[in-house]
PDB file of C-alpha atoms in Angstrom:
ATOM      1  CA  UNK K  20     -10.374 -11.483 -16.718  1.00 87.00           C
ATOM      2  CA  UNK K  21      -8.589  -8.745 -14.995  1.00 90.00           C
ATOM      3  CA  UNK K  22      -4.841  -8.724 -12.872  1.00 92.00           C
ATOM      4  CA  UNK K  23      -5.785  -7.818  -9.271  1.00 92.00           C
ATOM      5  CA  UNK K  24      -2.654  -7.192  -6.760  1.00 93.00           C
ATOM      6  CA  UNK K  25      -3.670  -8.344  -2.750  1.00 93.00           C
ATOM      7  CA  UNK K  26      -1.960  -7.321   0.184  1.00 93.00           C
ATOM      8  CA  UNK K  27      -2.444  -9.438   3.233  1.00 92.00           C
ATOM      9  CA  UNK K  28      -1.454  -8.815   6.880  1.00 92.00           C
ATOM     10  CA  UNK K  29      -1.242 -12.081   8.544  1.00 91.00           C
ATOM     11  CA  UNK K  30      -1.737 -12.441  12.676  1.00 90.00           C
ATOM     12  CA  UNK K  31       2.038 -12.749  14.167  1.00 88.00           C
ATOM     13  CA  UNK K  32       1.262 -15.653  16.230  1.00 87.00           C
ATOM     14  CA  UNK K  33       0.016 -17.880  12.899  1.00 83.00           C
ATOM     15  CA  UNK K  34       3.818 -19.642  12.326  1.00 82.00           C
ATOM     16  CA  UNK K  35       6.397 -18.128   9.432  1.00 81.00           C
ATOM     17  CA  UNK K  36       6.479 -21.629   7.642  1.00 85.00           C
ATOM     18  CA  UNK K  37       2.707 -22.223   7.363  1.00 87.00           C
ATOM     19  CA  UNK K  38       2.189 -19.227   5.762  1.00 86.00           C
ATOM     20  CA  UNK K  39       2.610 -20.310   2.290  1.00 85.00           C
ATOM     21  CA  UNK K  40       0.556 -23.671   2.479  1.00 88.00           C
ATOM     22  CA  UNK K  41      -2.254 -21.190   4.321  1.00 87.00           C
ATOM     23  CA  UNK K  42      -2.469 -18.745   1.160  1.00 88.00           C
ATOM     24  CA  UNK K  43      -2.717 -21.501  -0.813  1.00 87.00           C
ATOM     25  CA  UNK K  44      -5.655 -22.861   0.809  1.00 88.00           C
ATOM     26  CA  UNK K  45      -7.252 -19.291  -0.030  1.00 88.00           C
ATOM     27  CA  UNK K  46      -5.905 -18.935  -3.517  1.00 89.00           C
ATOM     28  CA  UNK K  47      -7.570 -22.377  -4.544  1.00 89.00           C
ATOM     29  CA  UNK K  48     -10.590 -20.452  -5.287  1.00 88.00           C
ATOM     30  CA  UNK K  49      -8.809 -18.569  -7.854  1.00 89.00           C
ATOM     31  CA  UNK K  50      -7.202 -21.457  -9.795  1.00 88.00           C
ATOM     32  CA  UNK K  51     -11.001 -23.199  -9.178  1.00 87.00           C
ATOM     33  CA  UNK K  52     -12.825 -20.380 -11.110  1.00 87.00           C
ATOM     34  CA  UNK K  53     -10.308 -20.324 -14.070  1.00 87.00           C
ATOM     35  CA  UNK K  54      -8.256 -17.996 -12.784  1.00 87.00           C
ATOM     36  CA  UNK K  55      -4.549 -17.570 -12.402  1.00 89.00           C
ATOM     37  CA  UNK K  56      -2.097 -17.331  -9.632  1.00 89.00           C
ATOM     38  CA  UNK K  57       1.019 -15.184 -11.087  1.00 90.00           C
ATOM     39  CA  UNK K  58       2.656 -14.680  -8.258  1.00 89.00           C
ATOM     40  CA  UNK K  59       3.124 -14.835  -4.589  1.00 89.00           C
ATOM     41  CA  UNK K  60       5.247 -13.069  -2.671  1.00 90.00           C
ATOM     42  CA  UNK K  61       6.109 -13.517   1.412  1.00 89.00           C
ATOM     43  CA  UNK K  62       7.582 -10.314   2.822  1.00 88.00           C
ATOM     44  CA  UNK K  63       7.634 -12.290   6.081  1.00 86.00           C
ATOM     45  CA  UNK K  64       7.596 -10.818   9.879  1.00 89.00           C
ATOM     46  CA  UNK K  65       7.146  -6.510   9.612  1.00 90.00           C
ATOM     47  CA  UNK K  66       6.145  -4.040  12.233  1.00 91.00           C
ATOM     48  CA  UNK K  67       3.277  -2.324  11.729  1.00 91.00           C
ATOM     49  CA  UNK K  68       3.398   1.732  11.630  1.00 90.00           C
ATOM     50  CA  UNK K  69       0.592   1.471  14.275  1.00 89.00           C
ATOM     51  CA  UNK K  70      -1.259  -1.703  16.214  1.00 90.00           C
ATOM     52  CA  UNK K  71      -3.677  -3.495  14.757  1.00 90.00           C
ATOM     53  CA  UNK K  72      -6.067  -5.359  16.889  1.00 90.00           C
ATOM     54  CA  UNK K  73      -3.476  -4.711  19.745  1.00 90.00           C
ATOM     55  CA  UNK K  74      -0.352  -6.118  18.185  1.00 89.00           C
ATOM     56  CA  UNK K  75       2.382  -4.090  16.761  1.00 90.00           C
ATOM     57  CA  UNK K  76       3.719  -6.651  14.242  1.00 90.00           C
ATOM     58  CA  UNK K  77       2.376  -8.872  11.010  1.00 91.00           C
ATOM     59  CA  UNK K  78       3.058 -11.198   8.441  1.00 92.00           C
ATOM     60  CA  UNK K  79       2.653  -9.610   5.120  1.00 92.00           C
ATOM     61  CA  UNK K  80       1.940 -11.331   1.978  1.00 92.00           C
ATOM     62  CA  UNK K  81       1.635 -10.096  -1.858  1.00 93.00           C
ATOM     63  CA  UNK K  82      -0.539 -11.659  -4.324  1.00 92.00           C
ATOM     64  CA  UNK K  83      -0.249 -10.972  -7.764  1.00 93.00           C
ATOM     65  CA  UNK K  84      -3.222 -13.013  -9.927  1.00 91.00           C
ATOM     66  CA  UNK K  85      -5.585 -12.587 -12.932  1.00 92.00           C
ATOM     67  CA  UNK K  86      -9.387 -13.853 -12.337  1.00 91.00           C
ATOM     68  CA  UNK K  87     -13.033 -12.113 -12.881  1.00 91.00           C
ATOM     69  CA  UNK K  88     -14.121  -9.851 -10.955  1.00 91.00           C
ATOM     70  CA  UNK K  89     -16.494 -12.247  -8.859  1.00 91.00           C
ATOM     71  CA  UNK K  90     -13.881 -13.973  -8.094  1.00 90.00           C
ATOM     72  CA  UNK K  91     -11.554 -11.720  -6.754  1.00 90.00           C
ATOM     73  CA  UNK K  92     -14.174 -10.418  -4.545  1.00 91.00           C
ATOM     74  CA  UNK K  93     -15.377 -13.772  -3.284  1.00 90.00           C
ATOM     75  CA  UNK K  94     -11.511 -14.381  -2.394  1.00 91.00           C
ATOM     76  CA  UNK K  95     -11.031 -10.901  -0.649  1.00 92.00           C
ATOM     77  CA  UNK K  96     -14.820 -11.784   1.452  1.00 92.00           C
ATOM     78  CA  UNK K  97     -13.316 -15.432   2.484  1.00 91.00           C
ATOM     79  CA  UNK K  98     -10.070 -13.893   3.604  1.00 91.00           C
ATOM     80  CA  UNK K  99     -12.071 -10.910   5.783  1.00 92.00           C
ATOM     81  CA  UNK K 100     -13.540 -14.257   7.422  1.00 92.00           C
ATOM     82  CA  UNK K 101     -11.103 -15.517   8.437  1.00 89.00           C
ATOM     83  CA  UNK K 102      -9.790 -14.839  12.021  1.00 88.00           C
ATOM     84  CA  UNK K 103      -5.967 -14.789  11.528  1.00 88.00           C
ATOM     85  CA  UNK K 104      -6.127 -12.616   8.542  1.00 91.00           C
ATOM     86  CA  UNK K 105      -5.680  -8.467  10.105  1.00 91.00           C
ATOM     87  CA  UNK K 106      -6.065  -6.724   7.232  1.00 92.00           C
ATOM     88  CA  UNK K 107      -6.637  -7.259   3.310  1.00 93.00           C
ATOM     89  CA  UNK K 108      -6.734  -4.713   0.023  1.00 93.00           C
ATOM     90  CA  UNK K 109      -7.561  -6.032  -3.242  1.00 93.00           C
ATOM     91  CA  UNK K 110      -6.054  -3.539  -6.228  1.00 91.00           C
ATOM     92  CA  UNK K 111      -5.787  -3.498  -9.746  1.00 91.00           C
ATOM     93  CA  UNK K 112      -2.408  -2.302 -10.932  1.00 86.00           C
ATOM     94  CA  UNK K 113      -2.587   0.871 -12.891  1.00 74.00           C
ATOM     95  CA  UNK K 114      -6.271   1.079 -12.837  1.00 68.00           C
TER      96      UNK K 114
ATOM     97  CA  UNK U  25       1.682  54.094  -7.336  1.00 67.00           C
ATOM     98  CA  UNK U  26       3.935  51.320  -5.532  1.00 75.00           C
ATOM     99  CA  UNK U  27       5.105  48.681  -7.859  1.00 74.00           C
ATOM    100  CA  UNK U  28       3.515  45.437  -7.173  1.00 80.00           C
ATOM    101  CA  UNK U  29       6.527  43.502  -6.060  1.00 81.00           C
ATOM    102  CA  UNK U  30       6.109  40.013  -8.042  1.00 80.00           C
ATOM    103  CA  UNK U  31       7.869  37.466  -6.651  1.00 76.00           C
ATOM    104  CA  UNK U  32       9.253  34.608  -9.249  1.00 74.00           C
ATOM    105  CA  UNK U  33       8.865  31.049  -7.505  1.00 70.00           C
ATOM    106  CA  UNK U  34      12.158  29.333  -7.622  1.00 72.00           C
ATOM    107  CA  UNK U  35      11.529  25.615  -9.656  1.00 71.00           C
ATOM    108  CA  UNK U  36      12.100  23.007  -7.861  1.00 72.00           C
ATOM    109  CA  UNK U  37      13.476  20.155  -9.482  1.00 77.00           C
ATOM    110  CA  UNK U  38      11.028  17.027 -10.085  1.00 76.00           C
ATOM    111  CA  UNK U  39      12.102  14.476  -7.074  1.00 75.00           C
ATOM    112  CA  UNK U  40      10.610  11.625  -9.153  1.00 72.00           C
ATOM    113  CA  UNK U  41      12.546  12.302 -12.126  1.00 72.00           C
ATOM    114  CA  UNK U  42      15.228  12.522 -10.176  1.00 69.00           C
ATOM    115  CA  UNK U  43      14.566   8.988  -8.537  1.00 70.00           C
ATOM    116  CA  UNK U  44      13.692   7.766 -12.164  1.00 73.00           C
ATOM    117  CA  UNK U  45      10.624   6.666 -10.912  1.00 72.00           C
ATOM    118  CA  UNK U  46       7.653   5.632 -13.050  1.00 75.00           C
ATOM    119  CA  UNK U  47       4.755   4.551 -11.571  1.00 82.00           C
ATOM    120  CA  UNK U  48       4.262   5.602  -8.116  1.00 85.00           C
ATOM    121  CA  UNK U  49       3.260   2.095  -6.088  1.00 88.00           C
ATOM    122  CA  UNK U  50       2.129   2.362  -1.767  1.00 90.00           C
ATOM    123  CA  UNK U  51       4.580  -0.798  -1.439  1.00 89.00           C
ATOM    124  CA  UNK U  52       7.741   1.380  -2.154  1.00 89.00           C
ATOM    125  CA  UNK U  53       7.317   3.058   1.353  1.00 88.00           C
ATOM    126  CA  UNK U  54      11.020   4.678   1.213  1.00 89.00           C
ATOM    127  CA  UNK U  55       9.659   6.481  -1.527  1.00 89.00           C
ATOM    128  CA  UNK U  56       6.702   7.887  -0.341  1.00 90.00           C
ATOM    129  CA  UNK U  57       8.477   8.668   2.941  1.00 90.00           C
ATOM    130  CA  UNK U  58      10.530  11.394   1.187  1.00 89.00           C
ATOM    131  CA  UNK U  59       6.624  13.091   0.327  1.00 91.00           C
ATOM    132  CA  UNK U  60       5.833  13.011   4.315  1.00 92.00           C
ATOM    133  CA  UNK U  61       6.153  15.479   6.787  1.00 91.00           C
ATOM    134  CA  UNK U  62       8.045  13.645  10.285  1.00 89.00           C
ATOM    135  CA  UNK U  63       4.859  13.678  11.787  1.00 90.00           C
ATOM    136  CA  UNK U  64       3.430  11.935   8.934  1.00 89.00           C
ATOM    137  CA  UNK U  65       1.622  14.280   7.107  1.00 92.00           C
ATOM    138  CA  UNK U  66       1.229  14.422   3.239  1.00 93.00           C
ATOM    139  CA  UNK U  67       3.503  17.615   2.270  1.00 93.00           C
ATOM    140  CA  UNK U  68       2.134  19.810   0.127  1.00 93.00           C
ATOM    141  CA  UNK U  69       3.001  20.570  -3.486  1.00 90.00           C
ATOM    142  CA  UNK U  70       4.445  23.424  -3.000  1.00 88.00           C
ATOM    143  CA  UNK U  71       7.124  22.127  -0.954  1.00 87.00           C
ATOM    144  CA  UNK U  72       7.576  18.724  -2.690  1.00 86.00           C
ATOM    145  CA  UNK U  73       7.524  20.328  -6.137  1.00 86.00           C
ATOM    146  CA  UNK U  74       6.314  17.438  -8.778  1.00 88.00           C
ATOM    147  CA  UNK U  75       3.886  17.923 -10.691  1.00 88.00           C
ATOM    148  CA  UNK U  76      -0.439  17.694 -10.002  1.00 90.00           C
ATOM    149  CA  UNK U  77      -1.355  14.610 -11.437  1.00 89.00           C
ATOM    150  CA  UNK U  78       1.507  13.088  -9.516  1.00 89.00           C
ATOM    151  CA  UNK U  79       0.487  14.371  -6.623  1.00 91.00           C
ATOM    152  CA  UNK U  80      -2.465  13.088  -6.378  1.00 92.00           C
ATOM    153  CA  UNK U  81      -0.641   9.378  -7.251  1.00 91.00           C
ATOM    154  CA  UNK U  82       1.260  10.280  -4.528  1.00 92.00           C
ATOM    155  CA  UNK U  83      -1.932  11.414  -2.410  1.00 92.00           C
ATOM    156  CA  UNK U  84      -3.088   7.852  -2.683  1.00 92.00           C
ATOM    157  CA  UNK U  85      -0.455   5.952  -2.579  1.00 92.00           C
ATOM    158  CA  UNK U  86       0.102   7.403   0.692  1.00 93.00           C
ATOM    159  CA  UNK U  87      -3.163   6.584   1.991  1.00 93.00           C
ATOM    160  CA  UNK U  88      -3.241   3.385   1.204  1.00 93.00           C
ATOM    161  CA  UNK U  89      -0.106   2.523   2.797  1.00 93.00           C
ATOM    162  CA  UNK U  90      -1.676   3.596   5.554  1.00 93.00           C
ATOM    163  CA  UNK U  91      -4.621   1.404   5.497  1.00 92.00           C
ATOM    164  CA  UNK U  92      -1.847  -1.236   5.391  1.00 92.00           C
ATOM    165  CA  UNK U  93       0.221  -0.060   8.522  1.00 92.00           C
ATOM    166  CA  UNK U  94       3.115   0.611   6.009  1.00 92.00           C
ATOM    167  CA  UNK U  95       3.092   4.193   6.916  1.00 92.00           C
ATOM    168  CA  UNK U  96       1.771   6.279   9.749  1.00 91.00           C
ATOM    169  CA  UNK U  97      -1.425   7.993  10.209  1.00 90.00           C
ATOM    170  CA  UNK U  98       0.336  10.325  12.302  1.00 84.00           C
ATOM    171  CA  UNK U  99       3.167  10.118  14.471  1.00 76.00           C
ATOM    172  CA  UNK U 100       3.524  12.256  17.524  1.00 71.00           C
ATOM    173  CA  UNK U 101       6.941  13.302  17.305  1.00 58.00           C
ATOM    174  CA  UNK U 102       6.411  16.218  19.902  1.00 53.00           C
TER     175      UNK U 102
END
C-alpha cells in the first residue's frame, strides 16, 4: 500500500455541485480494491495559467488516498478516459 | 604581476528559511512564484540564493505546476 496525492482539472461546463458525487464515482475503485480514500479536497472554479483544450478556466480537485500501485494506476487510466476530465497527475508525497 | 582581483559573493539569505518552509509542494503556487522570473522563467540559483538540493525541489515543483496550469509556461510580458 502506498499514499498517492491526485490532482484533477475538471471541464468548466461539468456543474460545481456534481463534482463531488462525480469523484466519487471514480474513487469507488479505490475503496473496491482495499484501498483508502483519506481525503478529498474541491478547490472549486480556477483559471488556468494557459487554455487547455480551448478554455481558460477548470474545476480542480485534490485527492489524497492510500491503495497499491495497480490501483492507483487503473484509477489515473479511467480518469484519462473520461471526456470531462482536462488534465490528471498522480504523485506520491515525498517520494 | 596584477593582483587577481577576487571578488567575495555577498550571501544571500535562504528565502525558504525565511518563509519557514519545509517541504517545497507545486500546490503552494505563491511560493514558487517568488522563484520565477515575470515572464515565467525558473530563476537561477544565483539570484534566488537557497541552497542545490532545494533547487532542484524547487525545479520540479515548478514544472509540475505547470503541467497543471497552476503556473505559466511562459508569459509574454513584452
Amino acid at each position: 500500500m502506498r499514499q498517492y496525492e491526485l490532482m484533477v482539472i475538471l471541464d468548466p461546463e461539468t456543474e460545481e455541485r456534481t463534482v463531488g458525487t462525480t469523484m466519487d464515482r471514480f474513487l469507488a475503485v479505490i475503496t473496491k480494491d482495499g484501498g483508502t480514500v483519506d481525503n478529498v479536497d474541491i478547490w472549486g472554479r480556477r483559471r488556468l495559467a494557459y487554455d487547455i483544450k480551448k478554455k481558460s478556466e477548470g474545476i480542480y480537485t485534490v485527492v489524497n488516498f492510500t491503495a497499491e500501485p495497480a490501483t492507483a494506476q487503473e484509477l489515473d487510466r479511467q480518469l484519462n478516459l473520461n471526456e470531462s476530465i482536462m488534465r490528471t497527475k498522480l504523485l506520491r508525497p515525498g517520494a | 604581476m596584477a593582483k587577481p582581483v577576487v571578488r567575495k559573493p555577498k550571501k544571500k539569505a535562504n528565502p525558504l528559511k525565511a518563509a519557514k518552509v519545509e517541504n517545497i509542494d507545486y500546490k503552494d503556487t505563491a511560493l514558487l512564484r517568488k522563484f520565477i522570473s515575470d515572464r515565467g522563467k525558473i530563476r537561477a540559483r544565483r539570484v534566488t540564493g537557497v541552497s542545490v538540493q532545494e533547487q532542484r525541489l524547487i525545479a520540479t515543483a515548478v514544472k509540475n505546476a505547470r503541467e497543471m496550469a497552476l503556473l505559466p509556461y511562459s508569459s509574454s510580458a513584452r
